[in-house]
Coordinates of C-alpha atoms in Angstrom, one line a residue:
M1 CA -183.8 45.4 126.9
G2 CA -185.2 43.7 123.8
I3 CA -187.2 40.9 122.4
I4 CA -185.5 37.5 121.9
H5 CA -186.7 34.9 119.4
F6 CA -185.3 31.4 120.0
L7 CA -186.3 29.8 116.7
N8 CA -187.2 26.2 116.1
V9 CA -184.8 25.4 113.2
N10 CA -184.4 21.7 113.1
E11 CA -181.2 20.4 114.7
G12 CA -179.3 23.7 114.7
D13 CA -179.4 27.2 116.1
C14 CA -180.9 30.5 115.2
I15 CA -181.6 33.4 117.6
W16 CA -182.9 36.9 116.8
I17 CA -182.6 39.8 119.2
E18 CA -184.7 42.9 118.6
H19 CA -182.8 45.6 120.4
P20 CA -184.4 48.9 121.7
S21 CA -181.8 50.6 119.5
E22 CA -183.7 49.0 116.5
H23 CA -180.6 47.0 115.8
N24 CA -181.3 43.4 114.8
T25 CA -178.8 40.7 116.0
I26 CA -178.9 37.3 114.5
I27 CA -176.9 34.5 116.2
D28 CA -176.4 31.6 113.8
I29 CA -178.8 30.2 111.2
S30 CA -180.1 26.8 110.5
N31 CA -183.0 25.5 108.3
G32 CA -182.5 28.5 106.0
Q33 CA -182.8 26.5 102.8
E34 CA -185.8 26.9 100.5
V35 CA -187.3 23.5 101.1
T36 CA -190.7 22.2 102.0
N37 CA -191.0 19.3 104.4
I38 CA -194.1 17.2 105.0
F39 CA -194.3 15.4 108.4
E40 CA -196.6 13.3 110.4
S41 CA -199.0 15.0 112.8
A42 CA -197.8 16.3 116.1
S43 CA -198.4 14.4 119.4
S44 CA -200.3 15.7 122.3
S45 CA -198.3 13.6 124.7
G46 CA -195.1 14.7 126.5
N47 CA -193.1 14.6 123.3
H48 CA -194.8 17.3 121.2
N49 CA -192.7 16.5 118.1
Q50 CA -192.3 20.2 117.2
K51 CA -188.8 19.5 115.8
N52 CA -190.8 18.1 112.8
Y53 CA -192.3 21.6 112.2
P54 CA -189.2 23.9 112.0
V55 CA -189.5 27.5 110.7
N56 CA -187.4 29.0 108.0
P57 CA -185.7 31.9 109.8
I58 CA -185.4 33.9 106.6
E59 CA -189.2 33.7 106.0
Y60 CA -189.7 34.4 109.7
L61 CA -187.8 37.6 109.5
K62 CA -189.4 38.7 106.2
D63 CA -192.8 38.1 107.7
R64 CA -191.9 40.6 110.5
N65 CA -190.7 43.2 108.0
V66 CA -187.0 43.0 108.8
S67 CA -184.8 44.5 106.1
T68 CA -181.5 45.1 107.8
I69 CA -179.4 42.9 110.1
F70 CA -177.1 45.1 112.1
R71 CA -174.9 42.1 113.2
F72 CA -174.7 38.4 112.4
V73 CA -172.8 36.3 114.9
L74 CA -171.5 32.9 113.7
T75 CA -170.7 31.3 117.0
H76 CA -168.4 28.7 115.4
P77 CA -167.9 27.1 111.9
D78 CA -170.2 24.1 112.1
M79 CA -172.8 23.6 109.3
D80 CA -175.8 23.4 111.6
H81 CA -175.0 27.0 112.6
M82 CA -174.6 28.4 109.0
D83 CA -177.3 26.4 107.2
G84 CA -178.8 29.1 104.9
I85 CA -176.1 31.8 105.5
K86 CA -175.8 32.6 101.8
D87 CA -179.6 33.1 101.4
L88 CA -179.7 35.2 104.6
F89 CA -177.0 37.6 103.4
E90 CA -178.5 37.8 99.9
T91 CA -182.0 38.5 101.3
F92 CA -181.1 41.1 104.0
E93 CA -178.5 43.9 104.3
V94 CA -176.0 42.6 106.8
L95 CA -173.8 45.4 108.3
N96 CA -171.5 43.5 110.7
F97 CA -170.3 39.9 110.8
W98 CA -168.7 38.4 114.0
D99 CA -166.5 35.5 113.1
T100 CA -163.8 33.5 115.0
E101 CA -160.3 33.2 113.5
N102 CA -160.7 29.5 113.0
T103 CA -158.8 27.6 110.3
K104 CA -161.4 24.9 109.7
V105 CA -161.4 23.3 106.2
M106 CA -163.9 21.1 104.5
D107 CA -163.3 18.3 102.0
D108 CA -164.9 19.4 98.7
N109 CA -165.6 15.8 97.9
M110 CA -167.4 15.0 101.1
S111 CA -171.1 14.2 101.3
W112 CA -172.9 17.3 102.5
G113 CA -176.1 15.6 103.5
R114 CA -178.9 18.1 104.3
Y115 CA -176.4 21.0 104.0
D116 CA -175.5 23.0 100.9
K117 CA -171.8 23.4 100.0
A118 CA -172.7 26.8 98.7
D119 CA -173.1 28.0 102.3
W120 CA -169.6 26.9 103.2
D121 CA -168.1 28.5 100.1
F122 CA -170.0 31.7 100.8
Y123 CA -168.8 31.8 104.4
Q124 CA -165.2 31.5 103.2
E125 CA -165.8 34.5 100.9
I126 CA -167.4 36.9 103.3
R127 CA -165.0 36.3 106.2
T128 CA -162.3 37.9 104.1
S129 CA -164.5 40.8 103.0
L130 CA -162.9 44.2 102.7
S131 CA -166.1 46.1 102.4
S132 CA -169.6 45.0 103.5
P133 CA -170.3 43.3 105.9
K134 CA -167.6 44.6 108.3
V135 CA -165.9 41.5 109.7
L136 CA -165.1 41.5 113.4
N137 CA -162.9 39.0 115.2
L138 CA -163.8 39.6 118.8
Y139 CA -162.6 38.0 122.0
A140 CA -163.6 37.7 125.7
G141 CA -163.7 41.0 127.5
Q142 CA -163.5 43.2 124.5
K143 CA -165.6 46.4 124.4
G144 CA -166.8 48.5 121.5
K145 CA -169.3 50.9 120.2
Y146 CA -172.8 49.6 119.7
Y147 CA -172.4 46.1 121.0
N148 CA -171.6 47.1 124.6
Q149 CA -170.7 50.8 124.6
T150 CA -172.6 53.9 123.5
E151 CA -171.3 56.6 121.3
D152 CA -169.7 58.4 124.2
G153 CA -168.0 55.3 125.6
K154 CA -170.5 54.4 128.4
S155 CA -171.5 50.9 129.1
G156 CA -174.7 49.5 127.8
A157 CA -175.7 50.1 124.1
D158 CA -177.0 46.7 122.8
G159 CA -175.8 44.9 126.0
L160 CA -173.7 42.2 124.4
Y161 CA -170.7 41.2 126.5
L162 CA -168.2 38.5 125.3
L163 CA -167.2 35.8 127.7
A164 CA -165.5 33.5 125.1
P165 CA -163.5 32.6 123.1
T166 CA -160.0 33.8 123.9
T167 CA -157.1 33.7 121.4
D168 CA -155.8 30.7 123.3
L169 CA -159.1 28.8 123.0
V170 CA -159.2 29.5 119.3
A171 CA -155.6 28.4 118.9
E172 CA -156.4 25.2 120.8
A173 CA -159.5 24.5 118.7
N174 CA -157.5 25.0 115.5
K175 CA -154.9 22.5 116.7
S176 CA -157.4 19.9 118.0
K177 CA -159.9 20.5 115.2
D178 CA -162.7 20.6 117.8
Y179 CA -164.2 23.9 116.9
N180 CA -166.8 23.8 119.7
D181 CA -163.9 25.0 121.9
C182 CA -163.8 28.3 120.0
S183 CA -167.5 29.0 120.2
Y184 CA -168.7 32.5 121.1
V185 CA -170.4 32.7 124.5
I186 CA -172.3 36.0 125.0
L187 CA -173.8 37.5 128.1
Y188 CA -176.8 39.8 127.2
R189 CA -177.5 42.3 129.9
T190 CA -180.9 43.9 129.7
G191 CA -181.8 47.4 130.8
N192 CA -183.8 46.0 133.8
N193 CA -180.8 44.0 135.1
K194 CA -181.6 40.6 133.7
K195 CA -178.9 38.3 132.5
I196 CA -179.2 36.0 129.5
I197 CA -176.4 33.6 128.3
F198 CA -176.1 32.6 124.6
A199 CA -173.8 29.6 124.9
G200 CA -173.3 28.5 121.3
D201 CA -171.8 25.0 121.3
S202 CA -169.3 25.8 124.1
A203 CA -167.8 22.8 125.9
E204 CA -165.6 22.0 128.9
K205 CA -162.5 24.1 128.0
T206 CA -164.6 27.1 127.4
W207 CA -166.5 26.8 130.7
N208 CA -163.3 26.1 132.6
Y209 CA -162.1 29.5 131.4
I210 CA -165.4 31.3 132.0
L211 CA -165.8 30.1 135.6
E212 CA -162.2 31.0 136.4
N213 CA -162.4 34.5 134.8
H214 CA -166.0 35.6 134.7
E215 CA -167.7 33.8 137.5
E216 CA -169.5 36.8 138.9
D217 CA -170.8 37.7 135.4
V218 CA -172.5 34.3 135.0
K219 CA -173.7 33.7 138.5
D220 CA -177.5 33.3 139.0
V221 CA -178.5 34.1 135.4
D222 CA -182.1 34.5 134.4
I223 CA -182.1 32.6 131.1
L224 CA -179.6 30.2 129.6
I225 CA -179.6 29.1 126.0
A226 CA -178.1 25.7 126.7
P227 CA -174.7 25.0 125.2
H228 CA -174.6 22.5 122.3
H229 CA -178.4 22.5 122.1
G230 CA -178.6 21.0 125.5
R231 CA -176.5 18.0 124.7
K232 CA -174.4 16.2 127.3
T233 CA -171.3 17.5 125.5
G234 CA -172.0 21.1 126.4
G235 CA -170.7 22.9 129.5
N236 CA -168.6 21.3 132.2
D237 CA -169.3 19.6 135.5
E238 CA -169.7 22.8 137.6
Y239 CA -171.2 25.4 135.4
L240 CA -174.9 24.8 136.1
D241 CA -174.3 25.1 139.9
V242 CA -172.8 28.6 139.3
L243 CA -175.2 29.8 136.6
N244 CA -178.3 28.4 138.4
P245 CA -180.6 29.6 135.5
K246 CA -184.2 30.3 136.3
L247 CA -185.1 29.0 132.8
T248 CA -183.0 27.1 130.2
L249 CA -183.9 26.8 126.5
F250 CA -182.9 23.6 124.7
G251 CA -182.6 23.2 121.0
N252 CA -183.4 20.0 119.0
A253 CA -181.3 16.9 119.3
K254 CA -182.1 13.2 119.7
S255 CA -183.3 12.6 123.3
E256 CA -180.5 10.2 124.2
Y257 CA -178.0 13.0 123.6
L258 CA -179.8 15.6 125.7
D259 CA -178.6 16.3 129.3
Y260 CA -182.0 16.3 131.0
S261 CA -180.7 14.8 134.1
S262 CA -178.3 17.6 134.9
W263 CA -181.3 20.0 135.0
N264 CA -183.8 17.6 136.6
N265 CA -181.4 16.7 139.4
R266 CA -180.9 20.3 140.3
G267 CA -184.6 21.2 139.9
L268 CA -183.9 23.6 137.1
D269 CA -186.7 24.6 134.7
H270 CA -186.2 24.0 131.0
I271 CA -188.2 24.1 127.8
T272 CA -187.3 22.6 124.4
N273 CA -188.0 23.6 120.9
N274 CA -189.4 20.1 120.4
Q275 CA -192.1 21.0 123.0
A276 CA -192.7 24.6 122.4
N277 CA -191.7 25.3 118.8
C278 CA -190.4 28.9 118.7
I279 CA -189.9 30.7 122.1
I280 CA -190.2 34.5 122.3
I281 CA -189.1 36.4 125.4
N282 CA -190.0 40.0 126.0
T283 CA -187.3 41.4 128.3
N284 CA -189.0 44.8 128.6
G285 CA -191.5 44.1 131.4
E286 CA -191.2 46.1 134.7
S287 CA -191.9 43.0 136.8
G288 CA -189.9 40.5 134.8
M289 CA -189.5 38.9 131.4
D290 CA -192.6 37.4 129.7
V291 CA -192.2 34.1 127.9
Y292 CA -194.3 33.1 124.9
V293 CA -194.3 29.9 122.7
T294 CA -195.8 29.4 119.3
Y295 CA -197.3 25.9 119.9
E296 CA -200.7 26.2 121.5
V297 CA -201.0 22.7 122.8
F298 CA -197.8 22.9 124.8
A299 CA -198.7 26.4 126.1
K300 CA -202.1 25.1 127.5
K301 CA -200.4 22.2 129.1
R302 CA -197.7 24.4 130.7
N303 CA -200.2 27.1 131.7
P304 CA -203.9 26.5 131.7
D305 CA -204.5 30.3 131.8
T306 CA -202.4 30.9 128.7
F307 CA -203.5 33.5 126.2
Y308 CA -202.4 34.5 122.7
D309 CA -200.6 37.8 122.1
E310 CA -200.6 39.0 118.5
T311 CA -197.6 41.3 119.3
Y312 CA -195.4 38.3 119.8
G313 CA -197.2 35.8 117.7
G314 CA -197.2 33.4 120.6
W315 CA -199.0 32.0 123.7
Y316 CA -198.0 33.4 127.1
I317 CA -196.8 30.8 129.5
M318 CA -194.8 32.6 132.3
T319 CA -193.0 35.6 133.6
I320 CA -189.4 35.3 134.9

């Protein structure tokens, strides 16, 4: 069980899991730079334009009195998943760092756009760290203390089960230079038997492997964090029919790239950061998981009986 924060961080990913063990897991970071953006006002129509109002995840964590990150998971080495990693590690004590054994290189003379080269350089430094944080290169099916085993070797602990990548997927990604194919995919099992999939930017090769080797684990999940922010390039042709998620969360991307039709054609419920801003899920409920969003206008449109809960800093919209 735990509380999941799916943060609105521009066109990128950042997820925070508050575990009952009091461990904090952060999966990816984006919009972590100390910048101030000024945008036009939000719309009250179907497009709520909340991607124009991203949060800085470092400030979000500081505001909630986080001091230590037990594990930081970098799903794969794309800049929209490590935008602010240097500031994150310098602001908080990070104990464990999950990293794929990718061989990606970046041209020092390239244009970095909205990203900071210092984040890439820092990433290269910490992934060879011999002290703190502890660097872990984990693969599908691995088990270990704290992430899915207790001190005495029993299943559970923080409930994180690795579905991908495999050594073969990483090797293929290093050869093809398509690093989405070596993305972590993590199944989070809650104490009340709910299943949540954190899909990173996983694409066809990854989901071909998962459906062939872990179909029972991913069948009929409760929540899916959509692969590749919900883009058409995420997943494969069959995965949604197997996962059949009760609710899917989309990140931010231009609408023409998002795969709305695959969800709509199957009658699958989905919410985007662009609609809801940040999305908070309390997995601890006896009757199900309570979902909150931080944008009031969307909450009232989604659920006219919504109410604000100070504990989660959001507006209640549904229970799964």
